[in-house]
Amino acid sequence: MTSTARLTLDPAFLIGPVEPRLFGSFVEHMGRCVYTGIFEPGHPLADADGFRTDVLELTRELGVTLVRYPGGNFVSNYRWEDGVGPVEERPARLDLAWRSLEDNSFGLNEFMAWAARAGIEPMMALNLGTRGVAEALELVEYANYPGGTRLSDLRRAHGVDKPHDIRLWCLGNELDGPWQMGHKTAREYGRLAAETARALRRLDPGVSLVACGSSNSGMPTFGQWEAEVLESAYDLVDYISLHAYYDPADGDVDSFLASGADMEHMIRSIAATADHVGAKLRSRRKIKLSFDEWNVWYQSRFGGEASLEWAEHPRLIENVYDVTDAVVVGSLLITLLRNADRVGVACQAQLANVIAPIMTEPGGPAWRQSIFHPFALTARNARGQVLRVEPECTSVSTDKYGEAPAIWATATLDDTGEITLFVVNRDRRGPCELRVALPQGLLPAEHLELADDDLSAVNSAADPDRVAPRPGTGLRMDGRDATLTLPPVSWTMIRFAPQE
Ligand code: AHR
């Protein structure tokens, strides 16, 4: 059954600028994200610092602009001092988050050297689980103070003369979660976040700070946690974080395909919560949202931390993504852009091997998973301003979210007048005939599509390009309107360029 839909691209309806920080990623000391992911001394393609150059190239191709580090749950029991200084003197430690043995051969200065080579902005997380204000201050002094103090001089003694000048800091990670080392109540965390923020701003007034929001929207304190934390820290932080993982193996496929609509509901709920606190405080500031962990994750297949045996960089949650997963990732990126007036930072979790767009084999190749493609194309082509796009379309019934629109879309307008449309057909029942009303003088310049007769197709080391975007067909102009057929469960990108 073919459905129909229409949408209008109008340069007058602007949401806000495309913030480059929306195309962030995440490197955690977890499984093989760092070790044998981005860092593998001795690999045939490793550079002199042990960074895998094949992974660096893929990171640049992915278009990642920012990377959050070093966790995640890992950070809540991490001592940053263990990861700096001469490697042979660094202690081995137990990582309690993932029951892993951490040799600390990769730490802050290695990450910053890697970040420079990858051309990304660092986003650093502080341990506010087992540690507090003093240790946070020490890390920021080591990283950002030019010199002449014990910790800034220690950095210089470690071979890093100029300060790292890290602008973006997370005040802990998921501290509402009972699985977190140093888990806290909202009151306890709100006070700690406020006091840490106050002290850090005294040390470095130029930092931007992210307070922890809920670990996910299913937490019993979702909404209440954000309100209580912001009541303590509203004037001292810039962002509140959101985390969401969508599990294809948990529930019906139509709900999974509607994940982008759920993400939008979550964003708008937390924006409203933050604004409610702002109103009560008579504040004119707006707290922005940092969606600093999002992705598809087959979480129900993970036995949990307690099921893990102690090991050194084990294979953890190395999910293999199929076509449907890629379409959902494309729709989550559409949601982030649709809410670009409120979401200032976003990080897909994670970059390599651990629920990641980039896979590697130790000593072997690196390749792109299916989810790599919508991310890379969106990061490369979403430029300028986001346009408000509201398709008229049919809906799909879902078990979890009720009726969800079958067509999910956003568009951006750059300063040359080019408009790029990103659109997903979430309907499994059939294709959709889409009519796009365009401004005068625009013609299609590029049309790419991610779709497949086999929705369970995946990429692998042996067949790395099985799932990839292909040129779309059948796009035609009808006056100023473009019409095309969106295959069922598909992600499409079309660039419309001004006529020469
Ligand atoms: O990304 C994997 C884990 O998911 C992170 O460590 C944690 O913050 C989240 O629960």
XYZ file of C-alpha atoms in Angstrom, residues 19-450:
432
model
C 25.205 24.115 16.168
C 28.336 22.148 15.180
C 28.356 20.602 18.669
C 25.270 18.573 17.680
C 27.535 16.128 15.865
C 29.407 14.905 18.903
C 30.493 11.414 19.826
C 31.704 9.677 22.968
C 34.888 7.827 23.895
C 34.614 5.945 27.185
C 37.121 3.662 28.831
C 34.744 0.807 28.249
C 35.302 -2.459 26.412
C 37.332 -1.767 23.269
C 36.419 1.847 22.597
C 39.826 3.194 23.667
C 42.047 0.097 23.702
C 42.151 -1.568 20.251
C 39.539 0.984 19.141
C 41.117 4.406 18.760
C 44.407 3.395 20.442
C 46.426 0.320 19.598
C 50.211 0.661 19.787
C 51.758 -1.996 17.595
C 48.886 -2.063 15.087
C 50.310 -1.862 11.520
C 48.397 1.407 10.985
C 49.155 2.986 14.379
C 51.099 6.247 14.374
C 54.039 6.995 16.675
C 51.616 7.673 19.549
C 49.730 4.417 19.074
C 46.632 6.046 17.529
C 45.046 3.941 14.789
C 45.222 6.099 11.677
C 42.460 4.062 9.975
C 40.122 4.960 12.860
C 41.269 8.587 12.774
C 40.393 8.734 9.076
C 36.967 7.218 9.678
C 36.377 9.623 12.581
C 37.076 12.552 10.279
C 34.868 11.052 7.566
C 32.081 10.587 10.122
C 32.170 14.355 10.629
C 32.396 14.185 14.407
C 32.918 17.683 15.838
C 33.215 16.982 19.548
C 34.012 13.948 21.721
C 32.962 13.364 25.335
C 35.603 11.587 27.467
C 36.443 9.494 29.606
C 32.953 8.258 30.623
C 30.195 7.375 31.176
C 29.894 5.173 34.209
C 33.675 4.745 34.106
C 34.294 8.325 35.212
C 32.464 7.945 38.529
C 35.346 5.968 40.053
C 38.172 7.402 37.939
C 41.306 9.109 39.239
C 42.525 11.334 36.401
C 46.027 11.507 37.959
C 46.488 7.792 37.201
C 46.407 8.557 33.485
C 49.101 11.263 33.272
C 52.894 11.250 33.543
C 55.376 8.571 32.484
C 53.411 5.559 31.247
C 55.639 3.048 33.035
C 54.810 4.702 36.364
C 51.044 4.693 35.897
C 49.142 2.356 38.213
C 46.852 -0.450 37.110
C 43.386 -0.050 38.636
C 40.065 -1.797 38.868
C 37.348 -0.101 36.846
C 34.304 -0.858 38.972
C 31.797 0.354 36.363
C 32.617 -2.331 33.802
C 34.597 -4.771 35.999
C 37.624 -4.147 33.804
C 41.343 -3.884 34.438
C 42.576 -0.430 33.497
C 46.312 -0.028 32.887
C 46.014 3.747 32.378
C 48.314 3.747 29.348
C 45.810 6.158 27.759
C 44.772 9.240 29.739
C 44.039 12.944 29.464
C 47.139 13.990 27.502
C 46.831 11.080 25.067
C 43.166 11.924 24.554
C 43.975 15.569 23.871
C 46.694 14.603 21.367
C 44.211 12.253 19.662
C 41.529 14.987 19.678
C 43.885 17.415 17.939
C 44.625 14.816 15.272
C 40.948 14.007 14.817
C 40.115 17.738 14.641
C 37.482 17.564 17.367
C 36.580 19.625 20.425
C 36.985 17.793 23.755
C 34.121 17.522 26.253
C 35.510 16.343 29.567
C 33.572 14.585 32.325
C 34.520 15.057 35.983
C 34.223 12.388 38.661
C 31.515 13.614 41.036
C 30.682 10.060 42.113
C 33.525 9.028 44.403
C 35.222 12.442 44.338
C 34.269 16.079 44.845
C 35.005 19.788 44.427
C 38.727 19.593 45.291
C 39.578 16.916 42.720
C 37.518 18.667 40.029
C 39.457 21.874 40.690
C 42.741 19.996 40.503
C 41.915 18.509 37.119
C 40.825 21.859 35.656
C 43.973 23.523 37.039
C 46.133 20.783 35.477
C 44.317 21.020 32.150
C 43.585 24.734 31.753
C 45.893 26.893 33.877
C 48.872 28.221 31.872
C 51.695 27.580 34.390
C 53.424 28.618 37.596
C 51.326 26.441 39.938
C 51.978 22.907 41.128
C 49.462 21.231 38.840
C 49.941 23.396 35.759
C 53.693 22.910 36.098
C 53.125 19.185 36.472
C 51.333 19.226 33.105
C 54.283 21.072 31.610
C 56.645 18.543 33.155
C 54.539 15.914 31.393
C 55.430 17.501 28.065
C 52.323 19.661 27.513
C 53.540 23.235 27.597
C 50.388 25.057 26.533
C 47.163 24.615 28.512
C 44.601 22.315 26.929
C 41.993 25.062 27.327
C 39.053 22.646 27.572
C 35.805 24.642 27.390
C 33.102 22.049 28.009
C 32.877 20.033 31.263
C 30.291 17.535 32.526
C 29.624 17.705 36.251
C 29.627 13.927 36.702
C 27.644 11.230 34.913
C 24.199 9.682 35.533
C 24.335 10.225 39.288
C 20.609 9.454 39.627
C 21.386 5.807 38.741
C 21.823 3.293 41.576
C 24.385 1.474 39.374
C 26.623 4.540 39.475
C 29.600 4.619 41.863
C 28.685 7.422 44.260
C 24.984 7.520 43.276
C 23.192 10.469 44.913
C 19.792 11.927 45.572
C 18.802 14.990 43.525
C 19.320 17.222 46.589
C 22.799 15.827 47.255
C 23.816 16.037 43.623
C 22.283 19.486 43.059
C 24.316 20.927 45.949
C 27.522 19.216 44.784
C 27.001 20.336 41.178
C 26.363 23.916 42.322
C 29.395 24.058 44.614
C 31.656 22.473 41.988
C 30.387 24.859 39.332
C 30.925 27.882 41.580
C 34.507 26.848 42.307
C 35.342 25.965 38.684
C 34.037 29.307 37.451
C 36.327 31.062 39.949
C 39.282 29.119 38.524
C 38.292 29.445 34.862
C 35.358 31.793 34.119
C 35.256 30.687 30.482
C 34.116 27.106 31.072
C 30.682 25.804 30.022
C 29.166 23.352 32.470
C 26.727 20.479 32.052
C 24.691 19.258 35.029
C 23.541 15.621 35.015
C 19.927 15.075 34.111
C 18.192 11.707 34.386
C 19.894 8.581 33.044
C 16.830 7.859 30.933
C 13.184 8.835 30.722
C 12.147 5.594 32.463
C 13.824 6.574 35.747
C 11.256 6.958 38.555
C 12.585 10.460 39.267
C 12.605 11.634 35.608
C 11.569 15.311 35.528
C 11.678 15.673 39.303
C 15.444 15.057 39.322
C 16.070 17.815 36.738
C 13.818 20.238 38.637
C 15.563 19.657 41.968
C 19.057 19.788 40.492
C 18.314 23.022 38.637
C 16.730 24.590 41.718
C 20.208 24.341 43.295
C 22.377 25.028 40.255
C 20.300 27.064 37.753
C 22.511 30.151 37.614
C 25.748 28.184 37.719
C 25.345 25.726 34.840
C 24.787 26.117 31.102
C 23.298 22.745 30.177
C 21.313 19.878 31.660
C 22.079 16.459 30.174
C 19.734 13.923 28.579
C 20.534 10.287 27.793
C 18.440 7.905 25.683
C 19.147 4.506 24.181
C 16.575 2.841 21.940
C 16.466 -0.948 22.033
C 15.258 -2.761 18.895
C 14.855 -5.972 20.905
C 12.556 -4.398 23.496
C 8.995 -4.181 22.206
C 7.377 -3.777 18.795
C 9.237 -2.672 15.674
C 6.853 0.239 15.062
C 7.699 1.706 18.473
C 11.388 1.292 17.720
C 10.926 3.047 14.376
C 9.162 5.895 16.219
C 12.137 6.464 18.563
C 12.731 9.909 17.032
C 9.265 11.040 18.123
C 9.935 9.785 21.649
C 13.248 11.638 21.715
C 11.452 14.837 20.711
C 8.908 14.340 23.509
C 11.775 13.888 25.973
C 13.586 17.021 24.769
C 10.452 19.132 25.042
C 9.612 17.731 28.497
C 13.038 18.577 29.901
C 13.073 22.006 28.226
C 9.703 22.699 29.887
C 11.033 21.469 33.244
C 14.071 23.742 33.001
C 11.894 26.700 31.998
C 9.568 26.023 34.931
C 12.515 26.281 37.327
C 13.710 29.403 35.515
C 10.271 30.984 35.916
C 10.164 30.195 39.632
C 13.611 31.752 40.043
C 12.582 34.824 37.966
C 15.622 34.084 35.788
C 16.005 35.322 32.235
C 18.642 32.681 31.461
C 17.690 29.674 29.358
C 19.314 26.365 30.238
C 20.290 24.489 27.101
C 20.142 20.741 26.671
C 23.142 18.478 26.233
C 21.953 15.182 24.755
C 25.327 13.702 25.564
C 24.460 10.014 25.205
C 22.090 8.777 22.519
C 22.000 5.808 20.186
C 20.433 2.480 19.337
C 21.553 -0.148 21.903
C 20.390 -3.769 22.165
C 20.440 -3.194 25.906
C 18.110 -6.068 26.789
C 20.783 -8.463 25.476
C 23.343 -7.078 27.954
C 23.431 -9.100 31.161
C 24.371 -6.079 33.274
C 27.586 -5.124 35.039
C 27.256 -7.882 37.659
C 27.416 -10.549 34.928
C 30.902 -9.442 33.824
C 34.156 -11.249 34.650
C 37.213 -9.115 35.402
C 39.129 -8.615 32.153
C 41.313 -6.150 30.258
C 39.373 -4.280 27.531
C 36.890 -7.125 26.902
C 34.416 -7.144 24.018
C 31.490 -5.277 25.604
C 28.189 -4.414 23.913
C 29.652 -4.612 20.401
C 26.249 -4.385 18.746
C 26.084 -5.075 15.015
C 23.662 -2.637 13.393
C 21.298 -3.373 10.538
C 19.315 -1.257 8.068
C 16.430 -0.572 10.466
C 18.905 0.594 13.126
C 20.482 2.984 10.610
C 17.078 4.434 9.714
C 16.352 4.972 13.415
C 19.743 6.666 13.931
C 18.911 8.908 10.958
C 15.587 9.792 12.582
C 17.252 10.573 15.941
C 19.563 13.011 14.135
C 16.485 14.562 12.508
C 15.014 15.044 15.999
C 18.165 16.740 17.268
C 18.060 19.182 14.340
C 14.319 19.789 14.756
C 15.114 20.944 18.291
C 18.265 22.906 17.472
C 16.876 25.951 19.266
C 17.201 24.064 22.546
C 19.722 21.239 22.133
C 23.200 22.763 22.092
C 25.318 19.609 22.429
C 24.710 16.002 21.412
C 26.963 12.941 21.514
C 26.284 9.634 19.874
C 27.471 6.892 22.236
C 30.058 5.607 21.473
C 32.658 6.110 18.721
C 34.443 2.770 18.282
C 33.389 -0.843 18.941
C 31.091 -0.137 21.911
C 27.614 0.485 20.351
C 29.543 2.324 17.688
C 29.513 3.465 14.065
C 33.164 2.391 13.697
C 34.246 -1.221 14.260
C 37.780 -2.553 14.484
C 39.582 -5.834 14.867
C 42.754 -5.897 17.004
C 45.628 -5.998 14.531
C 43.053 -6.015 11.739
C 40.773 -3.730 9.739
C 38.348 -0.974 10.677
C 34.971 -0.575 8.948
C 31.772 1.462 8.917
C 28.624 0.055 10.495
C 25.258 0.839 8.861
C 24.620 3.646 11.386
C 27.809 5.412 10.243
C 26.138 6.617 7.056
C 23.186 8.750 8.206
C 25.477 10.358 10.800
C 28.218 11.173 8.278
C 25.797 12.563 5.687
C 23.875 14.634 8.219
C 27.051 16.017 9.828
C 28.438 16.945 6.395
C 25.302 18.417 4.844
C 23.293 20.021 7.679
C 24.610 23.587 7.525
C 23.353 27.098 8.261
C 19.867 27.350 9.776
C 17.337 24.644 10.593
C 13.950 25.122 8.919
C 10.659 24.188 10.561
C 9.257 21.252 8.592
C 5.920 19.692 9.538
C 4.883 16.934 7.094
C 1.224 16.206 6.473
C 1.171 12.421 6.492
C -0.461 9.264 7.768
C 0.390 7.860 11.181
C 1.660 4.528 12.462
C 0.196 2.869 15.584
C 2.855 1.969 18.115
C 2.560 0.017 21.374
C 4.755 2.387 23.341
C 3.947 5.847 21.984
C 0.456 5.610 20.487
C 0.068 7.191 17.023
C 3.345 8.422 15.509
C 3.682 10.325 12.217
C 4.893 8.035 9.424
C 7.137 10.729 7.935
C 9.799 12.374 10.076
C 11.725 15.283 8.573
C 13.880 18.321 8.985
C 15.781 20.630 6.614
C 18.602 23.131 6.726
C 19.228 26.306 4.719
C 22.799 27.429 4.127
C 24.098 30.859 3.166
C 24.223 29.991 -0.549
C 20.456 29.406 -0.481
C 20.805 25.623 -0.715
C 18.246 23.606 1.250
C 18.956 20.055 2.395
C 16.035 17.838 3.350
C 16.472 14.837 5.664
C 13.442 12.573 5.736
C 12.549 9.151 7.103
C 9.635 6.917 6.125
C 8.981 4.940 9.303
C 6.135 2.986 7.780
C 6.832 -0.729 7.266
C 3.572 -1.240 5.404
C 4.687 0.375 2.174
C 6.301 3.252 0.280
C 5.208 6.866 0.564
C 4.694 9.307 -2.329
C 6.131 12.550 -0.953
C 5.458 15.972 -2.500
C 7.888 18.711 -1.445
C 6.870 22.354 -1.983
C 10.041 24.327 -2.710
C 10.874 28.021 -2.836
C 11.301 29.531 -6.304
C 14.482 28.618 -8.167
C 15.640 25.489 -6.343
C 16.433 22.262 -8.154
C 17.559 18.845 -6.863
C 21.363 18.562 -6.786
C 21.866 15.320 -4.859
C 19.507 12.539 -3.764
C 20.761 9.718 -1.522
C 18.787 6.965 0.083
C 19.435 4.315 2.730
